[in-house]
CSV table of C-alpha atoms in Angstrom, one decimal:
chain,number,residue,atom,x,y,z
A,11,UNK,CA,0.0,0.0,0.0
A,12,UNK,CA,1.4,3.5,-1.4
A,13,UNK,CA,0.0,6.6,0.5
A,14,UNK,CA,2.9,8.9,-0.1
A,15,UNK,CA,3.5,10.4,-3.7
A,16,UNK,CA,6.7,10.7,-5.0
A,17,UNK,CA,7.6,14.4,-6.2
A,18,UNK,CA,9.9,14.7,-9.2
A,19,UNK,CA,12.0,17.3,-7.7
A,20,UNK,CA,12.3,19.0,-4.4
A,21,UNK,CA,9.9,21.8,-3.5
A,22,UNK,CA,10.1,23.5,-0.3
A,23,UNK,CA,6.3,24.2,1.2
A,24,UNK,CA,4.9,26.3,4.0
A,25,UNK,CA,4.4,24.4,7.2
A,26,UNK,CA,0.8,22.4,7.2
A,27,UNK,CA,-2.6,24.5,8.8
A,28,UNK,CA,-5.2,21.4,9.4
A,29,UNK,CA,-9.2,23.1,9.2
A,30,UNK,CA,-11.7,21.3,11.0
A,31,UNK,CA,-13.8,21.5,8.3
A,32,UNK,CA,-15.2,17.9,8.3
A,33,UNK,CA,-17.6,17.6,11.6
A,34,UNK,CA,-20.8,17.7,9.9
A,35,UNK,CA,-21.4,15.6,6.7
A,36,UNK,CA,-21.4,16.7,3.1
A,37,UNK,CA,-25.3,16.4,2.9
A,38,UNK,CA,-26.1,18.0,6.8
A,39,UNK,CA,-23.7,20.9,4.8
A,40,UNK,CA,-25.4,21.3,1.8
A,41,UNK,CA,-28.5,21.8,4.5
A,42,UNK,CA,-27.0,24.1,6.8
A,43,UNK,CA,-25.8,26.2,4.0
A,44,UNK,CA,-29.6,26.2,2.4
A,45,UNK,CA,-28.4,24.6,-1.0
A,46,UNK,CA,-31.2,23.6,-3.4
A,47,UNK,CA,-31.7,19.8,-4.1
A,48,UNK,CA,-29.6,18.6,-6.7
A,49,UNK,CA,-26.4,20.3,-5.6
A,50,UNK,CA,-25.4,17.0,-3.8
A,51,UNK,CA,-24.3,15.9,-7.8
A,52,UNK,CA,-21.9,17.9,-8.2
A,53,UNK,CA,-19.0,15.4,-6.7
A,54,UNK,CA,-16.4,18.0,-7.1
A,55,UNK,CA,-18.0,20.9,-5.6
A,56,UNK,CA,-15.8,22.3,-2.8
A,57,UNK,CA,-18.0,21.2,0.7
A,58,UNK,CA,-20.0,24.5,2.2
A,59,UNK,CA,-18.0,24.2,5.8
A,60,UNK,CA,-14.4,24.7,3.7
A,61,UNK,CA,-15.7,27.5,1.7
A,62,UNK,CA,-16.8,29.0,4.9
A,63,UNK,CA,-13.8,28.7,6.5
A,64,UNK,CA,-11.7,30.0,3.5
A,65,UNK,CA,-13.8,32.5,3.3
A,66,UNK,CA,-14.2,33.9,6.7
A,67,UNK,CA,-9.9,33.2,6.8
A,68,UNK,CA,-8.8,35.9,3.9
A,69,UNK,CA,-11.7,38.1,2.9
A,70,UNK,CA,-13.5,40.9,4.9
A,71,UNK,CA,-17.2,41.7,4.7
A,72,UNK,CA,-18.1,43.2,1.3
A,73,UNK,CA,-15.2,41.6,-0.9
A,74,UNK,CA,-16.0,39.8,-4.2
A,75,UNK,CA,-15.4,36.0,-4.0
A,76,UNK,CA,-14.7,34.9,-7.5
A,77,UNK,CA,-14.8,31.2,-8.1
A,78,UNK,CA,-13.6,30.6,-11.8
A,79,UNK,CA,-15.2,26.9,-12.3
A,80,UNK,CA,-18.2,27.5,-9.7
A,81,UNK,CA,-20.0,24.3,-10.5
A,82,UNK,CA,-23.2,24.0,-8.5
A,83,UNK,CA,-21.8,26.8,-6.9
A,84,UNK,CA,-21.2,25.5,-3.3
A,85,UNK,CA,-18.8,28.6,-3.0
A,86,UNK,CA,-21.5,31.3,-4.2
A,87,UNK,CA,-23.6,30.5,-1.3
A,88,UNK,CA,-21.0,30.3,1.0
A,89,UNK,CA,-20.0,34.1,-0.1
A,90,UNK,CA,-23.1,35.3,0.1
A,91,UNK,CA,-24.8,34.3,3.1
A,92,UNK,CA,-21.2,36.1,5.0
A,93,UNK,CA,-22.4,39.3,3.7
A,94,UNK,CA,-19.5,38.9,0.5
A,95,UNK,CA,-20.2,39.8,-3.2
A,96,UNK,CA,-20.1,36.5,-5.5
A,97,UNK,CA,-19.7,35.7,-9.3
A,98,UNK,CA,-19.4,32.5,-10.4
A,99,UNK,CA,-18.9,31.2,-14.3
A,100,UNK,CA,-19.5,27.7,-15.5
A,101,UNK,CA,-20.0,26.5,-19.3
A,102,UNK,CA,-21.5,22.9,-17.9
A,103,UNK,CA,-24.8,23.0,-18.9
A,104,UNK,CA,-25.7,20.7,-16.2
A,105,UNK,CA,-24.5,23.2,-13.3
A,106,UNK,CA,-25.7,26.8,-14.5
A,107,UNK,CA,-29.1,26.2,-13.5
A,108,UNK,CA,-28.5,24.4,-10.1
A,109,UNK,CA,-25.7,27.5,-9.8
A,110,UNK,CA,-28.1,30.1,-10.3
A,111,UNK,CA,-31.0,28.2,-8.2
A,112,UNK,CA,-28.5,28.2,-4.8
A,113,UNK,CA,-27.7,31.7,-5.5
A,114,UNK,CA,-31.5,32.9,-5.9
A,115,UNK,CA,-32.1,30.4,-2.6
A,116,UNK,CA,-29.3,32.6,-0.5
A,117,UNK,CA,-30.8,36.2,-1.7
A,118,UNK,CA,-34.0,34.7,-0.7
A,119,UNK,CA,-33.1,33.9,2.5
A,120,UNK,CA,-31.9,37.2,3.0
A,121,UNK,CA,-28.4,37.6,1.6
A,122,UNK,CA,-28.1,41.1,-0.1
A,123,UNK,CA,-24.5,41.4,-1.8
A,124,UNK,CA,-24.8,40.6,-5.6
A,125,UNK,CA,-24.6,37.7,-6.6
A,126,UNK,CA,-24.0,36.3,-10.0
A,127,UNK,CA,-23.3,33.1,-12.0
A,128,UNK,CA,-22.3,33.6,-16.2
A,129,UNK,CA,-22.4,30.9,-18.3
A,130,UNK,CA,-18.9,31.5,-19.7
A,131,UNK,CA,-15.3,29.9,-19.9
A,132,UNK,CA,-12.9,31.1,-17.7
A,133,UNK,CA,-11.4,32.9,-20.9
A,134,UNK,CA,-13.8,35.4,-20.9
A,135,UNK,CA,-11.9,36.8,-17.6
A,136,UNK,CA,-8.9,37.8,-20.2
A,137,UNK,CA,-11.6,40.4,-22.4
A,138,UNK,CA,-12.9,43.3,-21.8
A,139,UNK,CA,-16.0,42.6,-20.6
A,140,UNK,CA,-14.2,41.5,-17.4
A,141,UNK,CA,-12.3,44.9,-17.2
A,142,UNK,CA,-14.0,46.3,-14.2
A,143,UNK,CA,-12.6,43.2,-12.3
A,144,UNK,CA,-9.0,43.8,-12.5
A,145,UNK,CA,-7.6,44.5,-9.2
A,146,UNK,CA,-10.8,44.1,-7.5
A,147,UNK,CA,-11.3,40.7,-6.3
A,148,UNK,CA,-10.9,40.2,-3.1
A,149,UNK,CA,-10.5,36.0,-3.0
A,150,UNK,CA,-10.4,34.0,-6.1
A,151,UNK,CA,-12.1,29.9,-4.7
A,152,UNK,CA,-12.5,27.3,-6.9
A,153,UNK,CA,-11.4,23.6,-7.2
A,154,UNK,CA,-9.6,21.0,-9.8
A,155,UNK,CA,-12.1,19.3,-12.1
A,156,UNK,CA,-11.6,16.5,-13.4
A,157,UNK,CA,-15.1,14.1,-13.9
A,158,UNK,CA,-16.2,15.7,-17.0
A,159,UNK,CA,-13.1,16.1,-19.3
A,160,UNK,CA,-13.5,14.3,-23.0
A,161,UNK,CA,-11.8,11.0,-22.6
A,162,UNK,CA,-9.7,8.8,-25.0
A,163,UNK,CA,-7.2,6.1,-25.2
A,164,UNK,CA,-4.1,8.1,-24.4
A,165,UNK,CA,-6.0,10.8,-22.4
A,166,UNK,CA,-5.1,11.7,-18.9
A,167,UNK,CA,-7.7,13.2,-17.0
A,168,UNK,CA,-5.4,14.2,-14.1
A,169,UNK,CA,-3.1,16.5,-16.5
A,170,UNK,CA,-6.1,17.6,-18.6
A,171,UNK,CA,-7.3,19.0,-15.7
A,172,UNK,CA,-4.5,20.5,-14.5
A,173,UNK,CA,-3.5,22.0,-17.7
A,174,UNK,CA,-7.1,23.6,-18.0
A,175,UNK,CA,-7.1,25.2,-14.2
A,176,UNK,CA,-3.1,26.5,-15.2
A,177,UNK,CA,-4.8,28.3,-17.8
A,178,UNK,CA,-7.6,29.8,-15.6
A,179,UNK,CA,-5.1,30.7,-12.8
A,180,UNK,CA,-3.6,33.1,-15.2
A,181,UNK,CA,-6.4,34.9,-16.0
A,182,UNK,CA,-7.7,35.2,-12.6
A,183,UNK,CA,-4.1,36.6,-11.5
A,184,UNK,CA,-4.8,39.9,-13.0
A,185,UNK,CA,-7.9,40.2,-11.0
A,186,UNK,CA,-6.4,39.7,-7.7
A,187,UNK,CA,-6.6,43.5,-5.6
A,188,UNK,CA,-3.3,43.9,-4.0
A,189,UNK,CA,-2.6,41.6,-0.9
A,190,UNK,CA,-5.5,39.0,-1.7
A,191,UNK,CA,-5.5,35.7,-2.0
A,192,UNK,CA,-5.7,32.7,-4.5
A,193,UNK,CA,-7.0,28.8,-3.0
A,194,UNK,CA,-7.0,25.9,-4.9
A,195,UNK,CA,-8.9,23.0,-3.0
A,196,UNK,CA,-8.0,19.5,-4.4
A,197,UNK,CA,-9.2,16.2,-3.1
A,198,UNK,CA,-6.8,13.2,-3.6
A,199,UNK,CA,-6.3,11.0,-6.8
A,200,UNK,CA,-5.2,7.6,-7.0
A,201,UNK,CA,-2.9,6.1,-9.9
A,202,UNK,CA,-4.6,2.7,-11.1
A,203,UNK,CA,-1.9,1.2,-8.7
A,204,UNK,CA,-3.3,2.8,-5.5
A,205,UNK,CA,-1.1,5.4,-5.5
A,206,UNK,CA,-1.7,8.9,-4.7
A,207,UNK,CA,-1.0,11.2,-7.6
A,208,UNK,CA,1.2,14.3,-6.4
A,209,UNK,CA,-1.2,17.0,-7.6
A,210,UNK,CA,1.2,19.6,-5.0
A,211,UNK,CA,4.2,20.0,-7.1
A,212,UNK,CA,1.9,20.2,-10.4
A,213,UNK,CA,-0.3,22.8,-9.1
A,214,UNK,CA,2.3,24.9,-7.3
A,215,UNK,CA,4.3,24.6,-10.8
A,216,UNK,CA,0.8,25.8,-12.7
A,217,UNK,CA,0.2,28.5,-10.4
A,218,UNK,CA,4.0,29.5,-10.6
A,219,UNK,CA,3.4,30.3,-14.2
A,220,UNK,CA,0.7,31.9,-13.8
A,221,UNK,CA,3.0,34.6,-11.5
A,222,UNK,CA,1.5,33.3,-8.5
A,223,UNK,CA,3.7,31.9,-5.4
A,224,UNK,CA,2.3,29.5,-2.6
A,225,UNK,CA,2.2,30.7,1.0
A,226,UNK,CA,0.2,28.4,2.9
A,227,UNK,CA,-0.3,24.9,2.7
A,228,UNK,CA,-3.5,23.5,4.7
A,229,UNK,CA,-5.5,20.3,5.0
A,230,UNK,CA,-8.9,20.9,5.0
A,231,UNK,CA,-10.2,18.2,7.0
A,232,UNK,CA,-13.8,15.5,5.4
A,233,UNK,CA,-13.7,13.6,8.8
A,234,UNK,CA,-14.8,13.9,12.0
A,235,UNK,CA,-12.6,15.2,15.0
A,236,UNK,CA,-14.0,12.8,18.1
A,237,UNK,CA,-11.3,14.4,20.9
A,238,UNK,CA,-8.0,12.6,19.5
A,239,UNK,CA,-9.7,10.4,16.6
A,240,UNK,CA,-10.5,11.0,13.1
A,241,UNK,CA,-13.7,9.5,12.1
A,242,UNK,CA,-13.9,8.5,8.5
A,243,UNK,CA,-16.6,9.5,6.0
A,244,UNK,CA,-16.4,7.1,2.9
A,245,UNK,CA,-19.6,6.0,0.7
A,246,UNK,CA,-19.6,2.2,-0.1
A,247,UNK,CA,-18.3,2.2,-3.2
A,248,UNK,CA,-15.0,3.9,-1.7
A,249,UNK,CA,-14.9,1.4,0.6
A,250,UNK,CA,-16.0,-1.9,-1.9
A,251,UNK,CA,-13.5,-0.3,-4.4
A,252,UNK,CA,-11.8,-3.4,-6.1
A,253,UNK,CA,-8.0,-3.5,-6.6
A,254,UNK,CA,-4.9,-3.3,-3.9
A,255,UNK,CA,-6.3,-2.3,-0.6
A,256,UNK,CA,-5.7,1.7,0.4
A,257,UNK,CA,-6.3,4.2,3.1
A,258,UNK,CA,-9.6,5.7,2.8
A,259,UNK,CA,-8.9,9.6,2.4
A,260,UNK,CA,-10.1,12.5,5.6
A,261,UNK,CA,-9.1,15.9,3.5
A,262,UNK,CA,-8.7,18.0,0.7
A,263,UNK,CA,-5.6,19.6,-0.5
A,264,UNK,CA,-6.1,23.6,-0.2
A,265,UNK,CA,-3.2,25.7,-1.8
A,266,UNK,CA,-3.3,29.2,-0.7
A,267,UNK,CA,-1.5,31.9,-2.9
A,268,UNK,CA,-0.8,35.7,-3.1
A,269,UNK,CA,0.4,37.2,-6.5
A,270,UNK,CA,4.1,36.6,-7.1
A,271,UNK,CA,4.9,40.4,-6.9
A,272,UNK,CA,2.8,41.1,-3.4
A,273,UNK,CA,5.0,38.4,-1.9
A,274,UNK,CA,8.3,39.6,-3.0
A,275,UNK,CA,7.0,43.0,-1.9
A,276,UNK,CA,6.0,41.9,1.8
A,277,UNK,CA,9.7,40.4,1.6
A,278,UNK,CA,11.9,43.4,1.0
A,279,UNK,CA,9.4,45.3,3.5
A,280,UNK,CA,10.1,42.8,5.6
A,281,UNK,CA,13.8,43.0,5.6
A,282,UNK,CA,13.7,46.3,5.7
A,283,UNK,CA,14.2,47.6,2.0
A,284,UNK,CA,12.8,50.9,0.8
A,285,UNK,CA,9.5,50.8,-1.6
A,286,UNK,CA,10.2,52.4,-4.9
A,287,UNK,CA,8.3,55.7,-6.1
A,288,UNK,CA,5.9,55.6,-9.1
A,289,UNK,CA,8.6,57.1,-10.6
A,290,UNK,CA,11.6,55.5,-9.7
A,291,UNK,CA,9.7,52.1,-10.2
A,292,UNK,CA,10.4,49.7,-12.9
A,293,UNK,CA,9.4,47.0,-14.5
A,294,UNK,CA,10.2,44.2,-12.2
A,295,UNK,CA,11.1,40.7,-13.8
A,296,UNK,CA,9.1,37.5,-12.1
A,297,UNK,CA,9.1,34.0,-12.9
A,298,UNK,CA,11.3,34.9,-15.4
A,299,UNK,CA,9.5,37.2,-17.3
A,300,UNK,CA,7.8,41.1,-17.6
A,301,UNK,CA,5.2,41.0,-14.4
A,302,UNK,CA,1.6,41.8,-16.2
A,303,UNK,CA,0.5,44.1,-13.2
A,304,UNK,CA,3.5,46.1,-12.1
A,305,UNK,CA,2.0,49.3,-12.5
A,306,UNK,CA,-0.6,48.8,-10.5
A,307,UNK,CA,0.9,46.7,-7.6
A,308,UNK,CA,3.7,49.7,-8.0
């Protein structure tokens, strides 16, 4: 039995923040957080109690939540019923309507922000239509999907995905207002062997390009916490699953990060080196290349 993945090369992480995310389950969730019937399909949607907590963690009343590949929009409703603006875009056609249904459910029960769900790719962030956005965003939520990708014989689902939420990462970087934060939430994947895949080092390498750097790690925690013991939530077929026997899994990956620039910022403030002006500012090279939003993190 293989619980460990194997990284390629070495990467250096922040130290681990566990959220107790997992003491009610998924379905008493989608309750408590009024959710229309039909949201419990979307198997990928990021649980209401860690959307809570992420964002109650790094946004403030009236910040937009953005969440790029909302789904049944889990995150929306989260946003909204915490007094937060929320937009959400899908182009499943399956998910717009249950999307738009939980965020007409939270207004109804008394949530006030906007609230908004387009039926668009995340590419439409990258036009002008999403001009207004830039810089304004106070927490960009959303998730790695990988159930409804085409399939084939030499397809992998795992790098499709990952490939597809690269892309979407660097047009929600733009967006970011200075000092706000990214999350990626991620629940574990198994090779055929029973192996975990190492979605860490790929995603921290896709956000990386993006012009995004990591700066928490957490575990957001599907179990139970009964004083000292973790009490496991699995569905039958998880646990009748045929092939080598392996751990049943508690959490979700959540990858916190702040634009590249903003951390290299708090750095040099940190040690103690002066801000440039507007005018003595330049350019500033990140990741290798021209930073997209100099002038206005200058």
């Amino acid at each position: 039995m293989t619980d460990r993945p194997t990284s390629p090369w070495p990467l250096s992480l922040p130290s681990l923040s566990v959220w107790p995310t997992g003491q009610r389950d998924l379905l008493a969730q989608l309750r408590d957080a009024g959710c229309v019937p039909g949201t419990e399909t979307d198997t990928e949607r990021i649980p209401p109690a860690v959307a809570a907590h992420a964002i109650a963690t790094y946004t403030r009343p009236g910040d937009l939540v953005l969440d790029p590949d909302c789904g049944a929009g889990t995150v929306l409703t989260a946003a909204l019923r915490v007094d937060r603006h929320a937009l959400g875009l899908t182009a499943r056609t399956r998910w717009w309507p249950l999307a738009r249904a939980n965020v007409t459910a939270a207004k109804t029960a008394g949530a006030w922000r906007d609230g908004s769900v387009l039926d668009a790719q995340p590419k439409i962030l990258a036009t002008v239509c999403a001009a207004g956005l830039i810089g304004r965003v106070g927490l960009v939520l959303t998730t790695l999907r990988t159930a409804e990708l085409t399939s084939g014989p030499d397809f992998d689902p795992v790098e499709s995905a990952i490939t597809e939420l690269a892309t979407t990462l660097f047009y929600c970087e733009p967006l970011l207002r200075s000092g706000s934060h990214l999350i990626v939430v991620a629940r574990p994947l198994r090779h055929s062997d029973g192996s975990l895949v190492d979605l860490t080092t790929r995603l921290v390498a896709a956000a990386t390009s993006a012009g995004l750097a990591l700066v928490e790690r957490c575990i957001a925690l599907t179990a139970g916490l009964r004083g000292s013991r973790l009490v496991i939530r699995a569905s039958l077929t998880e646990r009748r699953t045929a092939g080598p026997p392996t751990a049943l899994t508690a959490h979700l990956e959540v990858l916190v990060f702040q634009r590249a620039h903003d951390v290299e910022l708090a750095a040099e403030a940190a040690v103690g080196i002066p801000r440039p002006t507007q005018d003595e500012a330049t350019s500033p090279i990140v990741n290798g290349g021209e930073y997209r939003g100099w002038r206005r993190a200058a």
